[in-house]
Amino acid sequence: MADVRDVTYELLRSHDLTTIFGNPGSNELPFLAGMPDDFRYVLGLHEGAVLAMADGYAQARGGPALVNLHAAAGTGNALGPLTNSVYSHSPLIITAGQQVRSTIGQEVMLANVDAPALPKPLVKWSSEPACAQDVPRSISHAIHIANLPAKGPVYVSVPYDDWAQEAPAEAQHLLARRTSSAGSLSNSQLAELTAALDGAERPVLVLGPEVDAERANGDAVRLADRLGAPVWIAPSASRCPFPTRHRGFRGVLPASVQGITDALSGHDLILVVGAPVFRYHQFVPGEYLPAGARLVHLTSDPGEAARAPVGEALVGDVKDALARLANAVAPGLRPELPPLPEHPVAASAGERLNPAELFALLREHAPEDAVYVKESTATTGDFWAQMDLSEPGSYFFPASGGLGFGLPAAVGAQLAHERRQVIGLIGDGSANYGITALWTAARYRIPVIVVILKNGTYGALRWFSKVLDAGEAPGMDVPGIDFVQIARGYGVDATSVRTGAEFTEALTGALGAGKPVLIEAETELTEP
């Protein structure tokens, strides 16, 4: 009979989970030793970077990723990045090694005393199987839960002596099991929503990350065109669900109650698709909606639907709903929107690059289908003003705002993409949270390009101190960091630039390098 370990590898293989992100400890060795040849182990030097790499990989490939953490300590190291994964609905199957089953209650070294509770509430489901024979079924359970709407991370703790135990014969049935969601809007729900859209004088669409995750971008464009409606991206955007140079694109909504109300003023029907209502950040109180406006919310996440403070919610398949609505609404009821103005002129004024100029140069010289993983909050406004994003899966940002996502996620995203160039746009304040991912990029020759926007401070904090009228606070500057030397120490080629010409030359060289490259760009301080 096969043992638990062999059956588990068969199960993972059947779900195309043959890449394992991890940093091993003694509890994990019995599972990892003698790993099958068709599996790939991607080593990270810290579990925070490991988790974020897996997150970027999962989002970029549009499927699950497997993470192997070391006991309680490794799980704790990964909890910060996990705050992003839960809000990006990343289907991460996280396993953690546990001490020998009979010793856990003694709280021996490396025992995870209450393992299922440790990652909560940042996972959809967590478990430590009651016996070794239930390990394959528990991991199967985790895989299905992670991939069902609303997708998200799951966690299974496995005592390391379980792997050598005999697996039950019925575990073979797990290999062929598949689950999928069949939740779509009913015909009556679709008809009612279609009538509301057709009857509205000034409808507006607000699109969220789920639209991009489900590759429903094209359906959203068709719906916007037929309605003649402007389109906003929902606040705190972690993905780009709509082409940024489409005539209907209006930008990213501000992340405050009053800011959203002001931006949507004059619209009588607000259709929010694939986003929470709303991910507020700055506390600027006001009315939730403009006077006389009706809000309808489409999402696959019952939690998002239930916790919204305003509006009507329909829970179902977002891609299916957008496609059917695009076919159902009446075209030509409203005048065509005027084309967008040209990109604003971007130029640097001093000895450092203005981020807007850097983004304009990226737009000009980077591949049209490049993927951007961004973690430079202070440059958000310049980024959206300058970039031309039209392909699905072109933009990723930490969904919960937790620093440490960007650099490792860029490495993971590039690992998922053989044909698209991934470019990480990382602030110098956030880069240090995930800097060890550079070693992984070098070790596996992952050809990601990392651009460090170096202004010597936490720029977003400086802006937020103005919002809060808080004045100067300690700990907002990060001077004296040499990212070129750090990158070279990890085995990554690196260079520093100050001008647009220098950046263009460095970018051109990096695009043809076939290996990871870091560009440290000395930039001016800007505000989001």
Coordinates of C-alpha atoms in Angstrom, one line a residue:
M1 CA 0.0 0.0 0.0
A2 CA 1.1 3.6 -0.6
D3 CA 2.0 5.8 2.3
V4 CA 0.4 9.2 3.1
R5 CA 3.3 11.1 1.6
D6 CA 3.1 9.3 -1.8
V7 CA -0.6 9.7 -2.1
T8 CA -0.3 13.4 -1.2
Y9 CA 2.2 14.0 -4.0
E10 CA -0.2 12.2 -6.4
L11 CA -3.0 14.4 -5.2
L12 CA -0.9 17.6 -5.6
R13 CA 0.1 16.5 -9.1
S14 CA -3.5 15.9 -10.1
H15 CA -4.2 19.6 -9.3
D16 CA -1.1 20.9 -11.1
L17 CA 0.4 21.9 -7.8
T18 CA 3.9 20.8 -8.6
T19 CA 5.7 24.0 -7.6
I20 CA 6.3 24.3 -3.9
F21 CA 7.4 27.6 -2.3
G22 CA 9.1 27.2 1.0
N23 CA 11.9 27.5 3.6
P24 CA 12.3 24.1 5.2
G25 CA 12.8 23.2 8.8
S26 CA 13.2 19.8 10.5
N27 CA 9.4 19.3 10.7
E28 CA 9.2 19.5 6.9
L29 CA 12.1 17.3 5.9
P30 CA 10.1 13.9 6.0
F31 CA 7.7 15.4 3.4
L32 CA 10.4 17.1 1.2
A33 CA 13.2 14.5 1.2
G34 CA 13.2 12.5 -2.0
M35 CA 10.7 14.9 -3.7
P36 CA 9.5 13.5 -7.1
D37 CA 11.5 14.7 -10.1
D38 CA 8.5 16.5 -11.7
F39 CA 8.1 18.8 -8.6
R40 CA 9.9 22.1 -8.3
Y41 CA 11.0 23.5 -5.0
V42 CA 11.4 27.3 -4.9
L43 CA 13.5 28.3 -1.9
G44 CA 13.0 31.6 -0.2
L45 CA 15.2 32.9 2.7
H46 CA 12.3 34.1 4.9
E47 CA 8.8 32.9 5.1
G48 CA 7.4 36.4 4.5
A49 CA 9.0 36.5 1.2
V50 CA 8.1 32.9 0.5
L51 CA 4.4 33.6 1.1
A52 CA 4.5 36.8 -1.1
M53 CA 6.3 35.0 -3.9
A54 CA 3.6 32.3 -3.9
D55 CA 0.9 35.0 -3.8
G56 CA 2.4 36.7 -6.9
Y57 CA 2.7 33.4 -8.6
A58 CA -0.9 32.4 -7.9
Q59 CA -2.4 35.8 -9.0
A60 CA -0.3 35.8 -12.2
R61 CA -1.1 32.3 -13.3
G62 CA -4.7 32.6 -12.3
G63 CA -4.6 29.4 -10.2
P64 CA -3.6 28.0 -6.9
A65 CA -0.1 27.9 -5.4
L66 CA 1.4 25.6 -2.8
V67 CA 3.3 27.0 0.2
N68 CA 5.2 24.9 2.8
L69 CA 6.0 26.7 6.0
H70 CA 8.0 25.7 9.1
A71 CA 5.9 25.0 12.1
A72 CA 4.6 27.9 14.2
A73 CA 7.6 30.2 13.8
G74 CA 7.5 30.0 10.0
T75 CA 3.7 30.5 10.0
G76 CA 4.2 33.6 12.2
N77 CA 6.7 35.0 9.7
A78 CA 4.2 34.6 6.9
L79 CA 1.2 36.2 8.7
G80 CA 2.1 39.8 7.6
P81 CA 2.0 39.0 3.8
L82 CA -1.0 36.7 4.5
T83 CA -3.1 39.9 5.3
N84 CA -2.7 40.8 1.6
S85 CA -3.5 37.3 0.3
V86 CA -6.8 37.1 2.1
Y87 CA -8.0 40.4 0.5
S88 CA -6.7 39.5 -2.9
H89 CA -8.5 36.2 -2.8
S90 CA -5.4 34.3 -3.6
P91 CA -5.9 30.6 -3.5
L92 CA -2.9 29.6 -1.5
I93 CA -2.7 26.0 -0.1
I94 CA -0.4 26.5 2.9
T95 CA 1.0 23.4 4.7
A96 CA 3.1 23.6 7.8
G97 CA 5.2 20.9 9.5
Q98 CA 4.2 19.8 12.9
Q99 CA 6.0 17.9 15.6
V100 CA 5.5 14.1 16.1
R101 CA 1.8 13.6 16.8
S102 CA 2.3 12.0 20.2
T103 CA 4.4 14.8 21.6
I104 CA 2.4 17.9 20.6
G105 CA 0.6 18.0 24.0
Q106 CA 3.9 18.2 25.8
E107 CA 4.7 21.4 23.9
V108 CA 8.0 20.1 22.8
M109 CA 10.4 22.2 20.8
L110 CA 8.8 23.2 17.4
A111 CA 5.3 22.0 18.4
N112 CA 2.5 24.2 17.0
V113 CA 0.3 23.9 20.1
D114 CA -3.0 25.1 18.5
A115 CA -2.1 24.9 14.9
P116 CA -5.5 25.5 13.2
A117 CA -6.0 28.7 15.3
L118 CA -2.7 30.3 14.5
P119 CA -3.4 31.7 11.0
K120 CA -7.0 32.7 11.7
P121 CA -8.8 34.9 10.7
L122 CA -6.5 35.3 7.7
V123 CA -7.4 32.0 6.1
K124 CA -10.7 30.6 4.8
W125 CA -10.2 27.3 6.5
S126 CA -7.6 25.6 8.6
S127 CA -7.1 22.1 10.0
E128 CA -4.8 19.6 11.6
P129 CA -6.0 16.2 10.6
A130 CA -7.2 14.0 13.5
C131 CA -5.1 11.1 12.3
A132 CA -2.5 10.3 9.7
Q133 CA -5.0 8.5 7.4
D134 CA -7.0 11.8 7.1
V135 CA -4.1 13.8 5.8
P136 CA -4.8 13.3 2.0
R137 CA -8.5 14.0 2.5
S138 CA -7.7 17.2 4.5
I139 CA -5.3 18.5 1.8
S140 CA -7.9 17.7 -0.8
H141 CA -10.5 19.6 1.3
A142 CA -8.1 22.5 1.5
I143 CA -7.5 22.6 -2.3
H144 CA -11.2 22.7 -3.1
I145 CA -12.0 25.3 -0.4
A146 CA -9.2 27.6 -1.7
N147 CA -10.5 27.5 -5.2
L148 CA -14.3 27.9 -4.6
P149 CA -15.7 31.5 -4.5
A150 CA -14.7 33.6 -2.7
K151 CA -11.2 32.2 -3.3
G152 CA -8.6 32.5 -0.6
P153 CA -5.8 31.0 1.4
V154 CA -6.1 27.8 3.5
Y155 CA -3.9 26.1 6.0
V156 CA -3.1 22.5 7.0
S157 CA -0.7 21.5 9.8
V158 CA 0.7 17.9 9.4
P159 CA 2.7 16.1 12.1
Y160 CA 5.8 14.9 10.4
D161 CA 5.5 11.3 11.5
D162 CA 2.1 11.1 9.5
W163 CA 3.9 11.0 6.2
A164 CA 5.2 7.5 6.6
Q165 CA 1.9 6.0 7.7
E166 CA -0.1 3.8 5.4
A167 CA -2.7 5.7 3.4
P168 CA -6.3 4.3 3.2
A169 CA -7.2 2.7 -0.1
E170 CA -10.1 5.0 -0.5
A171 CA -7.7 8.0 -0.7
Q172 CA -7.3 7.2 -4.4
H173 CA -10.8 8.6 -5.0
L174 CA -9.5 12.0 -4.1
L175 CA -7.3 12.2 -7.2
A176 CA -10.3 12.5 -9.6
R177 CA -12.5 14.8 -7.4
R178 CA -13.3 18.2 -8.8
T179 CA -15.5 21.0 -7.5
S180 CA -16.7 24.2 -9.2
S181 CA -19.2 26.9 -8.6
A182 CA -22.5 27.0 -10.5
G183 CA -23.7 30.3 -9.1
S184 CA -25.1 32.7 -11.8
L185 CA -27.7 35.4 -11.8
S186 CA -31.2 34.2 -12.4
N187 CA -33.0 35.3 -15.5
S188 CA -35.3 37.5 -13.4
Q189 CA -32.3 39.1 -11.6
L190 CA -30.6 39.8 -14.9
A191 CA -33.8 41.3 -16.4
E192 CA -34.3 43.6 -13.4
L193 CA -30.7 44.8 -13.5
T194 CA -30.8 45.3 -17.3
A195 CA -34.0 47.4 -16.9
A196 CA -32.4 49.5 -14.2
L197 CA -29.3 50.1 -16.4
D198 CA -31.3 51.0 -19.5
G199 CA -33.6 53.3 -17.4
A200 CA -30.8 55.2 -15.7
E201 CA -30.0 58.6 -17.0
R202 CA -26.3 58.6 -15.9
P203 CA -25.1 55.2 -14.9
V204 CA -21.5 54.6 -13.8
L205 CA -19.5 51.4 -13.5
V206 CA -17.1 50.8 -10.6
L207 CA -14.9 47.8 -11.2
G208 CA -12.7 45.8 -8.8
P209 CA -10.0 43.2 -8.8
E210 CA -12.3 40.3 -9.2
V211 CA -13.1 41.5 -12.8
D212 CA -9.4 41.2 -13.7
A213 CA -8.9 37.9 -11.7
E214 CA -11.7 36.3 -13.6
R215 CA -10.4 37.7 -17.0
A216 CA -13.7 39.5 -17.4
N217 CA -12.0 42.8 -18.6
G218 CA -13.3 42.4 -22.2
D219 CA -16.9 41.9 -21.0
A220 CA -16.6 45.0 -18.8
V221 CA -15.4 47.0 -21.9
R222 CA -18.4 45.8 -23.9
L223 CA -20.8 46.7 -21.2
A224 CA -19.3 50.2 -20.7
D225 CA -19.4 50.8 -24.5
R226 CA -23.0 49.8 -24.9
L227 CA -24.1 51.8 -21.9
G228 CA -22.0 54.9 -22.8
A229 CA -21.0 54.9 -19.1
P230 CA -17.8 56.1 -17.5
V231 CA -15.8 53.6 -15.5
W232 CA -13.9 54.0 -12.2
I233 CA -11.6 51.5 -10.6
A234 CA -12.7 50.8 -7.0
P235 CA -10.6 52.4 -4.3
S236 CA -7.4 50.8 -2.9
A237 CA -7.0 49.1 -6.3
S238 CA -5.0 45.8 -6.2
R239 CA -5.5 45.0 -9.9
C240 CA -6.4 46.8 -13.1
P241 CA -9.8 45.6 -14.4
F242 CA -10.2 48.1 -17.3
P243 CA -8.0 49.6 -20.0
T244 CA -6.5 52.8 -18.7
R245 CA -6.6 54.6 -22.0
H246 CA -10.2 53.7 -22.9
R247 CA -12.4 56.8 -23.4
G248 CA -14.6 55.8 -20.5
F249 CA -11.8 55.4 -17.9
R250 CA -12.0 58.0 -15.2
G251 CA -9.3 56.7 -12.8
V252 CA -9.2 55.2 -9.4
L253 CA -11.8 56.3 -6.8
P254 CA -10.4 58.0 -3.7
A255 CA -10.4 55.9 -0.6
S256 CA -12.7 57.9 1.6
V257 CA -16.5 58.1 2.1
Q258 CA -16.8 61.7 1.1
G259 CA -14.2 61.4 -1.7
I260 CA -16.2 58.6 -3.4
T261 CA -19.5 60.5 -3.0
D262 CA -18.0 63.6 -4.6
A263 CA -16.4 61.6 -7.4
L264 CA -19.7 59.9 -8.2
S265 CA -21.9 62.9 -7.8
G266 CA -24.5 63.3 -10.6
H267 CA -24.9 59.6 -11.3
D268 CA -28.2 58.0 -10.6
L269 CA -27.1 54.3 -10.8
I270 CA -23.8 53.0 -9.5
L271 CA -23.0 49.4 -10.6
V272 CA -20.1 48.0 -8.5
V273 CA -18.6 44.8 -9.9
G274 CA -16.0 42.6 -8.3
A275 CA -15.0 44.9 -5.5
P276 CA -16.1 45.5 -1.9
V277 CA -18.3 48.5 -1.2
F278 CA -15.9 50.0 -0.5
R279 CA -12.3 49.5 0.8
Y280 CA -12.1 52.9 2.5
H281 CA -8.7 54.1 4.0
Q282 CA -8.7 57.8 4.9
F283 CA -11.4 58.7 7.4
V284 CA -13.2 61.5 5.7
P285 CA -16.8 61.1 6.8
G286 CA -19.8 62.0 4.7
E287 CA -22.8 60.5 3.0
Y288 CA -22.2 57.1 1.5
L289 CA -23.8 57.9 -1.8
P290 CA -24.7 61.0 -3.8
A291 CA -28.2 62.2 -3.3
G292 CA -30.7 60.2 -5.3
A293 CA -28.2 57.5 -6.4
R294 CA -28.9 53.8 -6.3
L295 CA -26.1 51.3 -5.8
V296 CA -26.1 47.7 -7.1
H297 CA -23.2 45.4 -6.1
L298 CA -22.2 42.3 -8.0
T299 CA -19.7 40.0 -6.3
S300 CA -18.9 36.3 -5.8
D301 CA -18.0 36.9 -2.2
P302 CA -20.9 36.6 0.3
G303 CA -18.8 38.3 2.9
E304 CA -18.3 41.4 0.8
A305 CA -22.0 41.5 0.0
A306 CA -23.0 41.2 3.6
R307 CA -20.7 43.8 5.2
A308 CA -21.3 46.6 2.7
P309 CA -22.9 49.6 4.5
V310 CA -25.1 50.6 1.6
G311 CA -26.7 49.3 -1.6
E312 CA -28.3 46.1 -3.0
A313 CA -26.1 43.1 -3.5
L314 CA -26.2 40.2 -6.0
V315 CA -23.9 37.2 -5.3
G316 CA -22.9 35.2 -8.3
D317 CA -20.3 34.7 -11.1
V318 CA -19.0 38.1 -12.0
K319 CA -17.7 37.1 -15.5
D320 CA -21.0 35.5 -16.4
A321 CA -23.0 38.4 -15.2
L322 CA -20.9 41.0 -17.1
A323 CA -21.1 39.0 -20.3
R324 CA -24.8 38.6 -20.1
L325 CA -25.4 42.2 -19.1
A326 CA -23.2 43.3 -22.1
N327 CA -25.5 41.3 -24.4
A328 CA -28.7 42.4 -22.7
V329 CA -28.5 46.2 -22.3
A330 CA -29.7 48.5 -25.0
P331 CA -27.0 50.3 -27.0
G332 CA -27.0 53.9 -28.1
L333 CA -29.2 55.3 -25.3
R334 CA -26.5 57.9 -24.3
P335 CA -24.0 59.9 -26.3
E336 CA -20.5 58.5 -26.8
L337 CA -18.0 59.7 -24.2
P338 CA -15.3 62.1 -25.4
P339 CA -11.8 60.7 -25.8
L340 CA -9.3 61.0 -23.0
P341 CA -6.8 63.9 -23.1
E342 CA -3.2 63.0 -23.9
H343 CA -1.0 61.9 -21.1
P344 CA 0.2 64.8 -19.0
V345 CA 3.7 66.0 -19.7
A346 CA 6.2 64.5 -17.3
A347 CA 9.6 66.0 -16.7
S348 CA 12.0 66.1 -13.8
A349 CA 12.8 69.5 -12.3
G350 CA 16.0 68.7 -10.3
E351 CA 18.8 66.2 -9.8
R352 CA 16.4 63.3 -9.3
L353 CA 13.9 61.6 -11.6
N354 CA 10.3 62.6 -11.3
P355 CA 8.3 59.4 -10.9
A356 CA 5.9 60.6 -13.6
E357 CA 8.8 60.8 -16.1
L358 CA 10.0 57.3 -15.1
F359 CA 6.5 55.9 -15.7
A360 CA 6.2 57.7 -19.0
L361 CA 9.5 56.1 -20.1
L362 CA 8.2 52.7 -19.0
R363 CA 5.1 53.3 -21.1
E364 CA 7.4 54.1 -24.1
H365 CA 10.0 51.5 -23.8
A366 CA 8.7 48.5 -21.9
P367 CA 6.7 45.8 -23.7
E368 CA 3.0 46.6 -24.2
D369 CA 2.0 43.5 -22.3
A370 CA 4.4 44.0 -19.4
V371 CA 3.1 43.1 -15.9
Y372 CA 3.7 45.6 -13.2
V373 CA 3.9 44.7 -9.5
K374 CA 3.8 48.0 -7.6
E375 CA 4.5 48.8 -4.0
S376 CA 5.3 52.5 -4.1
T377 CA 2.3 54.2 -2.6
A378 CA 3.5 57.7 -2.9
T379 CA 3.6 57.5 -6.7
T380 CA 0.1 56.1 -7.2
G381 CA -1.4 59.1 -8.9
D382 CA 1.5 59.5 -11.3
F383 CA 1.4 55.8 -12.2
W384 CA -2.3 55.8 -13.2
A385 CA -1.9 59.1 -15.1
Q386 CA 1.0 57.8 -17.2
M387 CA 0.5 54.1 -17.8
D388 CA -1.3 52.4 -20.6
L389 CA -2.6 49.1 -19.2
S390 CA -4.8 47.1 -21.5
E391 CA -4.0 43.4 -21.0
P392 CA -5.6 41.4 -18.2
G393 CA -3.3 40.6 -15.4
S394 CA -1.1 43.6 -16.0
Y395 CA -1.1 45.2 -12.5
F396 CA -0.8 43.9 -8.9
F397 CA -0.6 45.8 -5.6
P398 CA -0.8 44.6 -2.0
A399 CA -4.5 44.2 -1.4
S400 CA -4.4 45.0 2.3
G401 CA -1.6 47.6 2.0
G402 CA 0.8 45.4 3.9
L403 CA 4.4 46.2 2.9
G404 CA 6.6 43.3 1.8
F405 CA 4.4 42.0 -1.0
G406 CA 5.9 43.9 -4.0
L407 CA 9.4 42.6 -4.5
P408 CA 8.7 38.9 -3.8
A409 CA 5.4 39.0 -5.6
A410 CA 7.2 40.3 -8.7
V411 CA 9.6 37.4 -8.5
G412 CA 6.7 34.9 -8.2
A413 CA 4.8 36.6 -11.0
Q414 CA 7.8 36.3 -13.3
L415 CA 8.1 32.6 -12.4
A416 CA 4.5 32.2 -13.6
H417 CA 5.1 34.1 -16.9
E418 CA 7.4 32.7 -19.5
R419 CA 6.3 35.2 -22.2
R420 CA 5.5 38.4 -20.3
Q421 CA 8.0 40.7 -18.7
V422 CA 7.4 41.4 -15.1
I423 CA 8.6 44.8 -13.7
G424 CA 8.5 45.5 -10.0
L425 CA 8.1 49.1 -9.1
I426 CA 9.1 49.2 -5.4
G427 CA 9.6 52.1 -3.0
D428 CA 12.8 52.1 -1.0
G429 CA 10.7 52.1 2.2
S430 CA 8.9 48.9 1.3
A431 CA 11.7 47.1 -0.5
N432 CA 13.5 46.0 2.7
Y433 CA 10.5 44.0 3.8
G434 CA 11.0 41.5 1.0
I435 CA 14.6 42.1 -0.1
T436 CA 15.6 38.5 0.4
A437 CA 13.5 37.5 -2.7
L438 CA 16.4 38.9 -4.8
W439 CA 18.4 35.8 -3.8
T440 CA 15.6 33.6 -5.1
A441 CA 15.5 35.5 -8.3
A442 CA 19.3 35.0 -8.8
R443 CA 19.3 31.4 -7.6
Y444 CA 16.7 30.3 -10.2
R445 CA 17.6 32.9 -12.8
I446 CA 14.2 34.4 -12.8
P447 CA 14.4 37.4 -15.3
V448 CA 12.4 39.9 -13.3
I449 CA 13.2 43.6 -13.5
V450 CA 13.1 45.4 -10.1
V451 CA 13.0 49.2 -10.1
I452 CA 13.6 50.7 -6.7
L453 CA 12.1 54.2 -6.5
K454 CA 14.5 55.7 -4.0
N455 CA 13.4 59.0 -2.3
G456 CA 14.9 58.3 1.1
T457 CA 11.6 58.4 3.0
Y458 CA 8.2 56.8 3.6
G459 CA 6.5 59.1 1.1
A460 CA 3.0 57.8 1.7
L461 CA 3.4 58.4 5.4
R462 CA 4.4 62.0 4.8
W463 CA 1.3 62.5 2.8
F464 CA -0.9 60.8 5.4
S465 CA 0.6 63.0 8.1
K466 CA -0.9 66.0 6.2
V467 CA -4.3 64.2 5.8
L468 CA -4.3 63.6 9.6
D469 CA -2.8 67.1 10.3
A470 CA -0.4 65.2 12.5
G471 CA 2.8 67.1 11.8
E472 CA 6.3 65.6 11.8
A473 CA 6.7 62.2 13.4
P474 CA 9.8 60.0 14.0
G475 CA 10.7 57.1 11.8
M476 CA 9.6 58.5 8.4
D477 CA 13.0 58.6 6.7
V478 CA 15.2 55.7 5.5
P479 CA 18.5 57.3 4.3
G480 CA 21.7 55.6 3.6
I481 CA 20.6 52.4 1.9
D482 CA 22.6 51.2 -1.1
F483 CA 20.3 48.9 -3.1
V484 CA 22.9 48.3 -5.8
Q485 CA 25.3 46.8 -3.3
I486 CA 22.6 44.8 -1.6
A487 CA 21.4 43.4 -4.9
R488 CA 24.9 42.4 -6.0
G489 CA 25.4 40.7 -2.6
Y490 CA 22.4 38.5 -3.4
G491 CA 23.8 37.8 -6.9
V492 CA 21.6 40.2 -8.9
D493 CA 23.1 42.7 -11.4
A494 CA 22.2 46.3 -10.4
T495 CA 22.8 49.9 -11.4
S496 CA 21.8 53.3 -10.1
V497 CA 20.3 56.1 -12.3
R498 CA 19.3 59.7 -11.8
T499 CA 18.1 60.9 -15.2
G500 CA 15.6 59.8 -17.8
A501 CA 18.4 58.9 -20.3
E502 CA 20.2 56.8 -17.7
F503 CA 16.9 55.0 -16.8
T504 CA 16.1 54.3 -20.5
E505 CA 19.6 52.8 -21.0
A506 CA 19.3 50.7 -17.9
L507 CA 15.8 49.5 -18.8
T508 CA 16.8 48.6 -22.3
G509 CA 19.7 46.5 -21.1
A510 CA 17.6 44.8 -18.5
L511 CA 14.9 43.8 -21.0
G512 CA 17.4 41.8 -22.9
A513 CA 19.4 40.4 -20.0
G514 CA 17.6 37.1 -19.5
K515 CA 18.3 37.3 -15.8
P516 CA 17.1 39.4 -12.8
V517 CA 18.2 43.0 -12.8
L518 CA 17.7 45.8 -10.3
I519 CA 17.6 49.5 -11.2
E520 CA 17.9 51.9 -8.3
A521 CA 16.3 55.2 -9.5
E522 CA 16.9 58.3 -7.4
T523 CA 13.4 59.9 -7.5
E524 CA 11.8 63.1 -6.3
L525 CA 9.3 62.9 -3.4
T526 CA 5.7 63.0 -4.6
E527 CA 2.3 62.4 -3.1
P528 CA -0.3 59.8 -4.0

